[in-house]
Amino acid sequence: MIILGLESSCDETAAALLRCEPGQPVSVLASEIATQHELHAEYGGVVPEIASRAHAERFLPTIRRALTNADLSLREVDAIAVGHRPGLIGSLLVGVSMAKSLAWSLGIPLVGVDHVRAHLYAPMLTNPEITWPAIGLVVSGGHSSIYRMSTPSDLERIGSTIDDAVGEAFDKVAAMLSLGHPGGPLLEQLASKGDPDAFEFPISRLSPKSLDFSFSGLKTAVLYEIKGRPAPRPIPGKPPIERPEVSELTDQRRADIAASFQQAAGKAIVIKLKRALARHPETRTLLVGGGVAANAGIRSWLEQLAARAGVALKLSAPEYCGDNAAMIAGLGGAMLISDGRSAQGMSLTPMPTSAS
Ligand code: KG4
Ligand code: ZN
Protein backbone atom coordinates (compact mmCIF):
# COMPACT_ATOMS: atom_id res chain seq x y z
CA MET A 1 0.00 0.00 0.00
CA ILE A 2 1.36 3.43 -0.97
CA ILE A 3 0.36 6.21 1.45
CA LEU A 4 0.59 9.90 0.64
CA GLY A 5 1.09 11.92 3.84
CA LEU A 6 0.31 15.63 4.04
CA GLU A 7 1.33 18.00 6.85
CA SER A 8 0.48 21.69 7.28
CA SER A 9 -0.18 22.28 10.99
CA CYS A 10 2.23 25.19 11.42
CA ASP A 11 4.92 26.65 9.15
CA GLU A 12 6.11 23.62 7.18
CA THR A 13 4.27 22.40 4.08
CA ALA A 14 5.18 18.74 3.76
CA ALA A 15 4.33 15.75 1.57
CA ALA A 16 5.69 12.22 1.84
CA LEU A 17 5.19 8.86 0.15
CA LEU A 18 5.52 5.65 2.14
CA ARG A 19 5.20 2.00 1.32
CA CYS A 20 3.36 0.15 4.13
CA GLU A 21 2.75 -3.60 4.13
CA PRO A 22 1.23 -5.59 7.00
CA GLY A 23 4.03 -7.03 9.16
CA GLN A 24 6.76 -5.23 7.20
CA PRO A 25 8.81 -2.19 8.21
CA VAL A 26 7.57 0.94 6.40
CA SER A 27 9.81 2.41 3.74
CA VAL A 28 9.94 6.14 3.11
CA LEU A 29 9.99 6.65 -0.67
CA ALA A 30 10.05 10.47 -0.52
CA SER A 31 9.76 13.13 2.18
CA GLU A 32 9.57 16.73 0.99
CA ILE A 33 9.36 19.79 3.24
CA ALA A 34 8.83 23.35 2.02
CA THR A 35 9.72 25.48 5.00
CA GLN A 36 8.26 28.96 5.46
CA HIS A 37 10.86 30.21 7.96
CA GLU A 38 11.94 33.01 5.65
CA LEU A 39 8.36 34.40 5.55
CA HIS A 40 8.02 34.59 9.34
CA ALA A 41 11.59 35.60 10.30
CA GLU A 42 10.93 39.34 10.22
CA TYR A 43 8.03 38.93 12.69
CA GLY A 44 10.07 36.75 15.08
CA GLY A 45 7.35 34.05 15.09
CA VAL A 46 4.75 32.33 12.91
CA VAL A 47 2.02 34.63 11.52
CA PRO A 48 -1.04 32.35 11.05
CA GLU A 49 -2.51 34.18 8.04
CA ILE A 50 0.80 34.19 6.17
CA ALA A 51 1.26 30.49 7.00
CA SER A 52 -2.14 29.48 5.56
CA ARG A 53 -1.56 31.38 2.32
CA ALA A 54 1.90 29.88 1.91
CA HIS A 55 0.52 26.35 2.43
CA ALA A 56 -2.05 26.98 -0.32
CA GLU A 57 0.71 28.11 -2.71
CA ARG A 58 3.25 25.42 -1.80
CA PHE A 59 1.20 22.23 -1.46
CA LEU A 60 0.92 21.17 -5.09
CA PRO A 61 4.61 21.79 -5.97
CA THR A 62 5.64 19.92 -2.79
CA ILE A 63 3.39 16.93 -3.61
CA ARG A 64 4.72 16.92 -7.20
CA ARG A 65 8.32 16.90 -5.94
CA ALA A 66 7.56 13.97 -3.63
CA LEU A 67 5.95 12.00 -6.50
CA THR A 68 8.90 12.73 -8.80
CA ASN A 69 11.45 11.68 -6.13
CA ALA A 70 9.54 8.47 -5.42
CA ASP A 71 9.11 7.85 -9.16
CA LEU A 72 5.34 7.41 -8.69
CA SER A 73 2.20 8.91 -10.18
CA LEU A 74 -0.84 10.05 -8.18
CA ARG A 75 -2.80 7.07 -9.57
CA GLU A 76 -0.44 4.72 -7.72
CA VAL A 77 -1.36 6.20 -4.31
CA ASP A 78 -3.65 3.85 -2.31
CA ALA A 79 -4.57 6.08 0.65
CA ILE A 80 -4.04 9.59 1.99
CA ALA A 81 -3.12 10.54 5.56
CA VAL A 82 -3.32 14.16 6.66
CA GLY A 83 -2.35 15.88 9.91
CA HIS A 84 -5.75 17.27 10.96
CA ARG A 85 -5.04 18.23 14.60
CA PRO A 86 -3.63 20.07 16.57
CA GLY A 87 -2.32 23.24 14.92
CA LEU A 88 -3.20 26.60 13.41
CA ILE A 89 -6.76 26.18 12.21
CA GLY A 90 -6.27 28.05 8.90
CA SER A 91 -3.18 26.01 8.09
CA LEU A 92 -4.89 22.72 8.99
CA LEU A 93 -7.87 23.68 6.79
CA VAL A 94 -5.58 24.04 3.76
CA GLY A 95 -4.07 20.56 4.35
CA VAL A 96 -7.40 18.86 5.06
CA SER A 97 -9.02 20.47 1.98
CA MET A 98 -6.09 19.38 -0.19
CA ALA A 99 -6.29 15.84 1.21
CA LYS A 100 -10.08 15.61 0.71
CA SER A 101 -9.87 16.90 -2.87
CA LEU A 102 -7.20 14.35 -3.77
CA ALA A 103 -8.90 11.44 -1.97
CA TRP A 104 -12.28 12.27 -3.55
CA SER A 105 -10.90 12.67 -7.07
CA LEU A 106 -8.79 9.49 -6.82
CA GLY A 107 -11.55 7.52 -5.02
CA ILE A 108 -9.20 6.37 -2.24
CA PRO A 109 -9.45 6.32 1.61
CA LEU A 110 -8.52 9.35 3.69
CA VAL A 111 -7.35 9.13 7.31
CA GLY A 112 -6.83 12.00 9.77
CA VAL A 113 -3.72 11.81 11.96
CA ASP A 114 -3.00 13.59 15.24
CA HIS A 115 0.24 15.58 14.76
CA VAL A 116 1.50 15.01 18.33
CA ARG A 117 0.94 11.24 18.07
CA ALA A 118 2.74 11.34 14.73
CA HIS A 119 5.80 12.89 16.47
CA LEU A 120 5.72 9.81 18.75
CA TYR A 121 5.51 7.55 15.69
CA ALA A 122 8.51 9.28 14.01
CA PRO A 123 11.17 7.16 15.85
CA MET A 124 9.51 4.05 14.36
CA LEU A 125 10.22 5.22 10.80
CA THR A 126 13.85 4.22 11.37
CA ASN A 127 13.43 1.79 14.32
CA PRO A 128 10.62 -0.58 13.31
CA GLU A 129 11.27 -3.05 16.16
CA ILE A 130 9.82 -1.57 19.35
CA THR A 131 9.42 -3.53 22.58
CA TRP A 132 6.28 -2.35 24.37
CA PRO A 133 5.22 -0.81 26.69
CA ALA A 134 7.00 2.47 26.16
CA ILE A 135 7.25 5.93 27.63
CA GLY A 136 6.94 8.57 24.89
CA LEU A 137 8.27 12.12 25.02
CA VAL A 138 7.24 14.88 22.59
CA VAL A 139 9.34 18.04 22.82
CA SER A 140 8.40 20.60 20.18
CA GLY A 141 7.48 24.25 19.71
CA GLY A 142 3.88 23.62 20.78
CA HIS A 143 4.12 20.56 23.06
CA SER A 144 6.16 19.12 25.90
CA SER A 145 4.38 15.97 27.02
CA ILE A 146 5.07 12.51 28.41
CA TYR A 147 2.95 9.50 27.41
CA ARG A 148 2.51 5.94 28.59
CA MET A 149 2.20 3.88 25.39
CA SER A 150 1.09 0.30 24.71
CA THR A 151 1.09 0.75 20.91
CA PRO A 152 1.55 3.78 18.59
CA SER A 153 -2.13 4.60 18.90
CA ASP A 154 -2.96 3.24 22.38
CA LEU A 155 -1.50 5.90 24.64
CA GLU A 156 -2.25 8.02 27.68
CA ARG A 157 -0.74 11.42 28.48
CA ILE A 158 0.81 11.35 31.96
CA GLY A 159 2.55 14.75 31.95
CA SER A 160 2.57 18.01 30.03
CA THR A 161 3.75 21.59 30.33
CA ILE A 162 1.76 23.93 32.55
CA ASP A 163 3.06 26.99 30.66
CA ASP A 164 5.55 27.20 27.76
CA ALA A 165 6.58 24.28 25.56
CA VAL A 166 10.31 23.66 25.67
CA GLY A 167 10.77 24.64 21.99
CA GLU A 168 8.91 27.87 22.69
CA ALA A 169 11.36 28.57 25.56
CA PHE A 170 14.31 27.90 23.19
CA ASP A 171 12.77 30.30 20.64
CA LYS A 172 12.12 33.03 23.24
CA VAL A 173 15.60 32.80 24.78
CA ALA A 174 17.06 32.88 21.26
CA ALA A 175 15.08 36.09 20.64
CA MET A 176 16.45 37.59 23.89
CA LEU A 177 19.95 36.82 22.57
CA SER A 178 19.05 38.42 19.20
CA LEU A 179 19.41 35.15 17.29
CA GLY A 180 17.15 34.54 14.26
CA HIS A 181 13.96 32.48 13.82
CA PRO A 182 13.39 29.64 14.55
CA GLY A 183 15.68 30.04 17.52
CA GLY A 184 16.22 26.43 18.68
CA PRO A 185 18.93 25.35 16.20
CA LEU A 186 20.68 28.77 16.40
CA LEU A 187 20.68 28.64 20.19
CA GLU A 188 22.18 25.15 20.09
CA GLN A 189 24.94 26.43 17.78
CA LEU A 190 25.74 29.31 20.16
CA ALA A 191 25.58 27.00 23.20
CA SER A 192 28.34 24.83 21.73
CA LYS A 193 30.78 27.74 22.34
CA GLY A 194 29.68 28.35 25.94
CA ASP A 195 30.13 26.95 29.44
CA PRO A 196 26.96 25.13 30.58
CA ASP A 197 27.96 25.60 34.25
CA ALA A 198 28.52 29.37 33.97
CA PHE A 199 25.01 30.19 35.28
CA GLU A 200 22.83 28.20 37.63
CA PHE A 201 19.40 28.67 36.07
CA PRO A 202 16.35 27.24 37.87
CA ILE A 203 15.19 23.73 36.99
CA SER A 204 11.49 23.32 37.70
CA ARG A 205 10.57 20.16 39.54
CA LEU A 206 7.03 21.23 40.59
CA SER A 207 5.68 18.91 43.30
CA PRO A 208 7.86 15.85 44.08
CA LYS A 209 5.57 13.48 42.16
CA SER A 210 4.66 15.73 39.24
CA LEU A 211 5.39 14.62 35.69
CA ASP A 212 4.46 18.08 34.35
CA PHE A 213 6.92 20.60 32.96
CA SER A 214 7.25 24.33 33.52
CA PHE A 215 9.68 26.43 31.51
CA SER A 216 8.45 29.98 32.18
CA GLY A 217 10.58 30.43 35.36
CA LEU A 218 13.70 29.35 33.47
CA LYS A 219 12.86 31.77 30.66
CA THR A 220 12.37 34.66 33.13
CA ALA A 221 15.66 33.85 34.91
CA VAL A 222 17.46 34.10 31.56
CA LEU A 223 15.70 37.41 30.84
CA TYR A 224 16.86 38.82 34.21
CA GLU A 225 20.42 37.62 33.53
CA ILE A 226 20.42 39.48 30.21
CA LYS A 227 18.47 42.65 31.04
CA GLY A 228 18.70 42.81 34.85
CA ARG A 229 15.92 42.49 37.41
CA PRO A 230 13.07 45.02 37.37
CA ALA A 231 13.74 47.98 39.70
CA PRO A 232 12.42 47.20 43.21
CA ARG A 233 9.45 49.32 44.33
CA PRO A 234 10.68 52.17 46.60
CA ILE A 235 9.70 51.81 50.28
CA PRO A 236 8.40 55.13 51.71
CA GLY A 237 10.89 56.66 54.16
CA LYS A 238 13.72 54.32 53.11
CA PRO A 239 16.59 55.09 50.74
CA PRO A 240 16.04 53.70 47.20
CA ILE A 241 17.35 50.16 46.72
CA GLU A 242 20.18 50.03 44.20
CA ARG A 243 19.51 47.90 41.14
CA PRO A 244 22.43 45.53 40.56
CA GLU A 245 24.35 46.48 37.45
CA VAL A 246 23.80 44.30 34.39
CA SER A 247 26.99 42.84 32.96
CA GLU A 248 27.85 43.64 29.36
CA LEU A 249 26.52 41.02 26.96
CA THR A 250 29.85 39.96 25.46
CA ASP A 251 30.01 37.12 22.90
CA GLN A 252 31.31 34.76 25.60
CA ARG A 253 28.54 35.74 28.04
CA ARG A 254 25.90 35.15 25.35
CA ALA A 255 27.35 31.70 24.62
CA ASP A 256 27.53 30.89 28.35
CA ILE A 257 23.89 31.94 28.83
CA ALA A 258 22.83 29.79 25.85
CA ALA A 259 24.77 26.75 27.13
CA SER A 260 23.50 27.16 30.71
CA PHE A 261 19.89 27.57 29.51
CA GLN A 262 20.15 24.49 27.28
CA GLN A 263 21.55 22.43 30.15
CA ALA A 264 18.80 23.56 32.55
CA ALA A 265 16.08 22.76 29.97
CA GLY A 266 17.67 19.35 29.29
CA LYS A 267 17.93 18.55 33.02
CA ALA A 268 14.25 19.45 33.52
CA ILE A 269 13.30 16.96 30.80
CA VAL A 270 15.54 14.21 32.21
CA ILE A 271 14.20 14.67 35.79
CA LYS A 272 10.59 14.18 34.66
CA LEU A 273 11.43 11.19 32.46
CA LYS A 274 13.32 9.57 35.35
CA ARG A 275 10.20 9.98 37.50
CA ALA A 276 7.99 8.53 34.74
CA LEU A 277 10.30 5.51 34.34
CA ALA A 278 10.37 4.95 38.11
CA ARG A 279 6.58 5.07 38.24
CA HIS A 280 6.26 2.63 35.32
CA PRO A 281 9.01 0.03 35.90
CA GLU A 282 7.50 -2.27 33.24
CA THR A 283 8.64 0.22 30.54
CA ARG A 284 10.97 -1.33 27.96
CA THR A 285 11.46 1.55 25.53
CA LEU A 286 11.75 5.33 25.56
CA LEU A 287 10.42 6.95 22.35
CA VAL A 288 11.34 10.58 21.64
CA GLY A 289 10.14 12.95 18.93
CA GLY A 290 9.53 16.64 18.14
CA GLY A 291 11.74 19.48 16.89
CA VAL A 292 13.72 19.84 20.14
CA ALA A 293 14.71 16.15 19.93
CA ALA A 294 17.14 17.26 17.18
CA ASN A 295 19.25 18.97 19.87
CA ALA A 296 22.52 17.03 20.23
CA GLY A 297 22.94 17.90 23.93
CA ILE A 298 19.42 16.70 24.76
CA ARG A 299 19.97 13.52 22.70
CA SER A 300 23.12 12.68 24.65
CA TRP A 301 21.49 13.34 28.07
CA LEU A 302 18.61 11.06 27.03
CA GLU A 303 21.12 8.38 25.99
CA GLN A 304 22.73 8.53 29.44
CA LEU A 305 19.31 8.35 31.14
CA ALA A 306 18.17 5.33 29.06
CA ALA A 307 21.46 3.48 29.69
CA ARG A 308 21.17 4.05 33.46
CA ALA A 309 17.48 3.04 33.50
CA GLY A 310 18.06 -0.06 31.34
CA VAL A 311 15.49 0.85 28.66
CA ALA A 312 15.96 0.98 24.89
CA LEU A 313 16.11 4.56 23.57
CA LYS A 314 14.49 5.17 20.19
CA LEU A 315 15.08 8.77 19.10
CA SER A 316 13.55 10.17 15.92
CA ALA A 317 16.20 10.44 13.23
CA PRO A 318 17.23 14.14 12.98
CA GLU A 319 15.37 14.55 9.65
CA TYR A 320 12.11 13.32 11.26
CA CYS A 321 12.32 15.34 14.52
CA GLY A 322 10.78 18.55 13.14
CA ASP A 323 7.47 18.70 11.31
CA ASN A 324 7.38 16.32 8.35
CA ALA A 325 4.83 14.28 6.44
CA ALA A 326 6.60 10.89 6.66
CA MET A 327 5.51 10.58 10.31
CA ILE A 328 1.92 11.45 9.28
CA ALA A 329 1.90 8.85 6.50
CA GLY A 330 3.53 6.26 8.79
CA LEU A 331 0.99 6.59 11.59
CA GLY A 332 -1.86 6.88 9.06
CA GLY A 333 -0.69 3.63 7.44
CA ALA A 334 -0.44 1.90 10.85
CA MET A 335 -3.98 3.06 11.68
CA LEU A 336 -5.33 1.77 8.37
CA ILE A 337 -3.48 -1.57 8.43
CA SER A 338 -2.60 -2.79 11.93
CA ASP A 339 -5.41 -1.28 13.95
CA GLY A 340 -8.07 -1.90 11.32
CA ARG A 341 -9.27 1.69 11.73
CA SER A 342 -11.67 2.82 9.07
CA ALA A 343 -10.87 5.93 7.07
CA GLN A 344 -12.79 9.09 7.95
CA GLY A 345 -13.14 10.30 4.36
CA MET A 346 -15.15 13.45 3.66
CA SER A 347 -16.35 13.76 7.27
CA LEU A 348 -12.83 14.62 8.50
CA THR A 349 -12.59 18.04 10.18
CA PRO A 350 -9.53 19.99 11.32
CA MET A 351 -9.25 20.65 15.07
CA PRO A 352 -6.94 23.12 16.84
CA THR A 353 -6.42 20.81 19.85
CA SER A 354 -4.78 17.40 20.23
CA ALA A 355 -6.73 14.19 20.84
CA SER A 356 -4.41 13.36 23.74
O1 KG4 B 1 8.18 19.69 16.00
P1 KG4 B 1 8.40 21.07 15.47
O2 KG4 B 1 9.03 21.22 14.12
O3 KG4 B 1 7.07 21.89 15.43
C1 KG4 B 1 6.06 21.79 16.39
O4 KG4 B 1 5.28 20.80 16.34
O5 KG4 B 1 6.05 22.69 17.27
O6 KG4 B 1 9.28 21.83 16.57
C2 KG4 B 1 9.73 23.12 16.35
C3 KG4 B 1 10.49 23.56 17.60
C4 KG4 B 1 10.89 25.04 17.53
O7 KG4 B 1 10.60 25.63 18.77
C5 KG4 B 1 12.38 24.96 17.27
O8 KG4 B 1 13.10 26.08 17.75
C6 KG4 B 1 12.75 23.71 18.03
O9 KG4 B 1 11.71 22.82 17.75
N1 KG4 B 1 14.04 23.14 17.61
C7 KG4 B 1 15.12 23.01 18.41
C8 KG4 B 1 16.16 22.48 17.61
N2 KG4 B 1 15.67 22.30 16.34
C9 KG4 B 1 14.36 22.72 16.36
N3 KG4 B 1 15.28 23.30 19.71
C10 KG4 B 1 16.49 23.05 20.25
N4 KG4 B 1 17.55 22.57 19.55
C11 KG4 B 1 17.42 22.26 18.24
N5 KG4 B 1 18.46 21.78 17.55
ZN1 ZN C 1 5.35 19.32 15.31
CSV table of N, CA, C and O and ligand atoms in Angstrom, one decimal, residues 7 9-12 37 86 115-116 119 138-143 165-172 174 181-189 261-262 289-298 320-324 327, ligand 1:
chain,number,residue,atom,x,y,z
A,7,GLU,N,1.2,17.3,5.6
A,7,GLU,CA,1.3,18.0,6.9
A,7,GLU,C,1.3,19.5,6.6
A,7,GLU,O,2.1,20.0,5.8
A,9,SER,N,0.4,21.8,9.7
A,9,SER,CA,-0.2,22.3,11.0
A,9,SER,C,0.4,23.6,11.4
A,9,SER,O,-0.3,24.4,12.1
A,10,CYS,N,1.6,23.9,11.0
A,10,CYS,CA,2.2,25.2,11.4
A,10,CYS,C,2.9,25.9,10.2
A,10,CYS,O,2.2,26.4,9.4
A,11,ASP,N,4.2,25.9,10.2
A,11,ASP,CA,4.9,26.6,9.2
A,11,ASP,C,5.8,25.8,8.2
A,11,ASP,O,6.7,26.3,7.6
A,12,GLU,N,5.5,24.5,8.2
A,12,GLU,CA,6.1,23.6,7.2
A,12,GLU,C,5.0,23.0,6.3
A,12,GLU,O,4.1,22.4,6.9
A,37,HIS,N,10.2,29.4,6.9
A,37,HIS,CA,10.9,30.2,8.0
A,37,HIS,C,11.2,31.6,7.5
A,37,HIS,O,11.1,32.6,8.2
A,86,PRO,N,-3.3,18.7,16.3
A,86,PRO,CA,-3.6,20.1,16.6
A,86,PRO,C,-2.8,21.0,15.7
A,86,PRO,O,-1.9,20.5,15.0
A,115,HIS,N,-1.2,15.2,15.0
A,115,HIS,CA,0.2,15.6,14.8
A,115,HIS,C,1.2,15.2,15.9
A,115,HIS,O,2.3,14.8,15.7
A,116,VAL,N,0.7,15.3,17.2
A,116,VAL,CA,1.5,15.0,18.3
A,116,VAL,C,1.8,13.5,18.4
A,116,VAL,O,2.9,13.1,18.6
A,119,HIS,N,4.4,12.7,16.0
A,119,HIS,CA,5.8,12.9,16.5
A,119,HIS,C,6.3,11.7,17.3
A,119,HIS,O,7.5,11.4,17.3
A,138,VAL,N,7.3,14.0,23.7
A,138,VAL,CA,7.2,14.9,22.6
A,138,VAL,C,7.7,16.2,23.1
A,138,VAL,O,7.2,16.8,24.0
A,139,VAL,N,8.8,16.7,22.5
A,139,VAL,CA,9.3,18.0,22.8
A,139,VAL,C,9.4,18.9,21.5
A,139,VAL,O,10.2,18.7,20.7
A,140,SER,N,8.5,19.8,21.4
A,140,SER,CA,8.4,20.6,20.2
A,140,SER,C,8.1,22.1,20.5
A,140,SER,O,8.2,22.5,21.7
A,141,GLY,N,7.8,22.8,19.5
A,141,GLY,CA,7.5,24.3,19.7
A,141,GLY,C,6.1,24.5,20.4
A,141,GLY,O,5.9,25.5,21.0
A,142,GLY,N,5.2,23.5,20.2
A,142,GLY,CA,3.9,23.6,20.8
A,142,GLY,C,3.6,22.7,21.9
A,142,GLY,O,2.6,22.8,22.6
A,143,HIS,N,4.5,21.6,22.1
A,143,HIS,CA,4.1,20.6,23.1
A,143,HIS,C,5.4,20.1,23.8
A,143,HIS,O,6.4,20.0,23.2
A,165,ALA,N,5.9,25.5,26.1
A,165,ALA,CA,6.6,24.3,25.6
A,165,ALA,C,8.1,24.5,25.5
A,165,ALA,O,8.5,25.7,25.4
A,166,VAL,N,8.9,23.5,25.6
A,166,VAL,CA,10.3,23.7,25.7
A,166,VAL,C,10.9,24.3,24.4
A,166,VAL,O,11.7,25.2,24.5
A,167,GLY,N,10.3,24.0,23.2
A,167,GLY,CA,10.8,24.6,22.0
A,167,GLY,C,10.5,26.1,22.0
A,167,GLY,O,11.2,26.9,21.5
A,168,GLU,N,9.3,26.5,22.6
A,168,GLU,CA,8.9,27.9,22.7
A,168,GLU,C,9.9,28.6,23.6
A,168,GLU,O,10.3,29.7,23.3
A,169,ALA,N,10.4,28.0,24.7
A,169,ALA,CA,11.4,28.6,25.6
A,169,ALA,C,12.7,28.8,24.8
A,169,ALA,O,13.3,29.8,24.9
A,170,PHE,N,13.1,27.8,24.0
A,170,PHE,CA,14.3,27.9,23.2
A,170,PHE,C,14.2,29.1,22.3
A,170,PHE,O,15.1,29.9,22.1
A,171,ASP,N,13.0,29.2,21.6
A,171,ASP,CA,12.8,30.3,20.6
A,171,ASP,C,12.8,31.7,21.3
A,171,ASP,O,13.3,32.6,20.8
A,172,LYS,N,12.2,31.7,22.5
A,172,LYS,CA,12.1,33.0,23.2
A,172,LYS,C,13.5,33.4,23.8
A,172,LYS,O,13.9,34.6,23.7
A,174,ALA,N,16.3,32.5,22.5
A,174,ALA,CA,17.1,32.9,21.3
A,174,ALA,C,16.7,34.3,20.9
A,174,ALA,O,17.6,35.1,20.5
A,181,HIS,N,15.1,33.3,13.7
A,181,HIS,CA,14.0,32.5,13.8
A,181,HIS,C,14.0,31.3,12.8
A,181,HIS,O,14.4,31.6,11.7
A,182,PRO,N,13.7,30.1,13.2
A,182,PRO,CA,13.4,29.6,14.5
A,182,PRO,C,14.6,29.5,15.4
A,182,PRO,O,15.7,29.1,14.9
A,183,GLY,N,14.5,29.8,16.7
A,183,GLY,CA,15.7,30.0,17.5
A,183,GLY,C,16.4,28.8,18.0
A,183,GLY,O,17.6,28.8,18.2
A,184,GLY,N,15.7,27.6,18.1
A,184,GLY,CA,16.2,26.4,18.7
A,184,GLY,C,17.6,26.0,18.1
A,184,GLY,O,18.6,25.9,18.8
A,185,PRO,N,17.6,25.8,16.8
A,185,PRO,CA,18.9,25.4,16.2
A,185,PRO,C,20.0,26.4,16.4
A,185,PRO,O,21.2,26.1,16.6
A,186,LEU,N,19.7,27.7,16.3
A,186,LEU,CA,20.7,28.8,16.4
A,186,LEU,C,21.2,28.9,17.8
A,186,LEU,O,22.4,29.1,18.1
A,187,LEU,N,20.3,28.6,18.8
A,187,LEU,CA,20.7,28.6,20.2
A,187,LEU,C,21.6,27.5,20.5
A,187,LEU,O,22.6,27.6,21.2
A,188,GLU,N,21.3,26.3,19.9
A,188,GLU,CA,22.2,25.2,20.1
A,188,GLU,C,23.6,25.4,19.6
A,188,GLU,O,24.6,25.1,20.2
A,189,GLN,N,23.6,26.1,18.4
A,189,GLN,CA,24.9,26.4,17.8
A,189,GLN,C,25.7,27.3,18.7
A,189,GLN,O,26.9,27.1,19.0
A,261,PHE,N,21.3,27.7,29.7
A,261,PHE,CA,19.9,27.6,29.5
A,261,PHE,C,19.6,26.2,29.0
A,261,PHE,O,18.7,25.4,29.4
A,262,GLN,N,20.4,25.8,27.9
A,262,GLN,CA,20.2,24.5,27.3
A,262,GLN,C,20.3,23.3,28.3
A,262,GLN,O,19.5,22.4,28.3
A,289,GLY,N,10.3,12.2,20.2
A,289,GLY,CA,10.1,13.0,18.9
A,289,GLY,C,9.9,14.4,19.2
A,289,GLY,O,9.8,14.9,20.3
A,290,GLY,N,9.8,15.2,18.1
A,290,GLY,CA,9.5,16.6,18.1
A,290,GLY,C,10.8,17.4,17.8
A,290,GLY,O,11.9,16.9,18.0
A,291,GLY,N,10.6,18.7,17.4
A,291,GLY,CA,11.7,19.5,16.9
A,291,GLY,C,12.9,19.6,17.8
A,291,GLY,O,14.1,19.5,17.4
A,292,VAL,N,12.6,19.7,19.2
A,292,VAL,CA,13.7,19.8,20.1
A,292,VAL,C,14.6,18.6,20.3
A,292,VAL,O,15.7,18.6,20.7
A,293,ALA,N,14.0,17.4,19.9
A,293,ALA,CA,14.7,16.2,19.9
A,293,ALA,C,15.9,16.1,19.0
A,293,ALA,O,16.7,15.2,19.0
A,294,ALA,N,16.0,17.2,18.1
A,294,ALA,CA,17.1,17.3,17.2
A,294,ALA,C,18.4,17.8,17.9
A,294,ALA,O,19.5,17.7,17.4
A,295,ASN,N,18.2,18.3,19.1
A,295,ASN,CA,19.3,19.0,19.9
A,295,ASN,C,20.3,17.9,20.4
A,295,ASN,O,19.9,17.0,21.1
A,296,ALA,N,21.5,18.1,19.9
A,296,ALA,CA,22.5,17.0,20.2
A,296,ALA,C,22.7,16.9,21.7
A,296,ALA,O,22.9,15.8,22.2
A,297,GLY,N,22.7,18.0,22.5
A,297,GLY,CA,22.9,17.9,23.9
A,297,GLY,C,21.8,17.1,24.6
A,297,GLY,O,22.1,16.2,25.4
A,298,ILE,N,20.6,17.4,24.2
A,298,ILE,CA,19.4,16.7,24.8
A,298,ILE,C,19.5,15.2,24.4
A,298,ILE,O,19.2,14.3,25.2
A,320,TYR,N,13.5,13.5,10.9
A,320,TYR,CA,12.1,13.3,11.3
A,320,TYR,C,11.7,13.9,12.6
A,320,TYR,O,10.7,13.6,13.1
A,321,CYS,N,12.7,14.7,13.2
A,321,CYS,CA,12.3,15.3,14.5
A,321,CYS,C,11.3,16.5,14.3
A,321,CYS,O,10.3,16.6,14.9
A,322,GLY,N,11.7,17.4,13.4
A,322,GLY,CA,10.8,18.5,13.1
A,322,GLY,C,9.6,18.1,12.3
A,322,GLY,O,9.4,16.9,12.0
A,323,ASP,N,8.7,19.0,12.0
A,323,ASP,CA,7.5,18.7,11.3
A,323,ASP,C,7.8,18.1,9.9
A,323,ASP,O,8.6,18.7,9.2
A,324,ASN,N,7.2,17.0,9.6
A,324,ASN,CA,7.4,16.3,8.3
A,324,ASN,C,6.2,15.5,8.0
A,324,ASN,O,5.3,15.2,8.9
A,327,MET,N,6.1,11.1,9.0
A,327,MET,CA,5.5,10.6,10.3
A,327,MET,C,4.0,10.5,10.2
A,327,MET,O,3.4,9.7,10.8
B,1,KG4,O1,8.2,19.7,16.0
B,1,KG4,P1,8.4,21.1,15.5
B,1,KG4,O2,9.0,21.2,14.1
B,1,KG4,O3,7.1,21.9,15.4
B,1,KG4,C1,6.1,21.8,16.4
B,1,KG4,O4,5.3,20.8,16.3
B,1,KG4,O5,6.1,22.7,17.3
B,1,KG4,O6,9.3,21.8,16.6
B,1,KG4,C2,9.7,23.1,16.4
B,1,KG4,C3,10.5,23.6,17.6
B,1,KG4,C4,10.9,25.0,17.5
B,1,KG4,O7,10.6,25.6,18.8
B,1,KG4,C5,12.4,25.0,17.3
B,1,KG4,O8,13.1,26.1,17.7
B,1,KG4,C6,12.8,23.7,18.0
B,1,KG4,O9,11.7,22.8,17.7
B,1,KG4,N1,14.0,23.1,17.6
B,1,KG4,C7,15.1,23.0,18.4
B,1,KG4,C8,16.2,22.5,17.6
B,1,KG4,N2,15.7,22.3,16.3
B,1,KG4,C9,14.4,22.7,16.4
B,1,KG4,N3,15.3,23.3,19.7
B,1,KG4,C10,16.5,23.0,20.2
B,1,KG4,N4,17.5,22.6,19.6
B,1,KG4,C11,17.4,22.3,18.2
B,1,KG4,N5,18.5,21.8,17.6
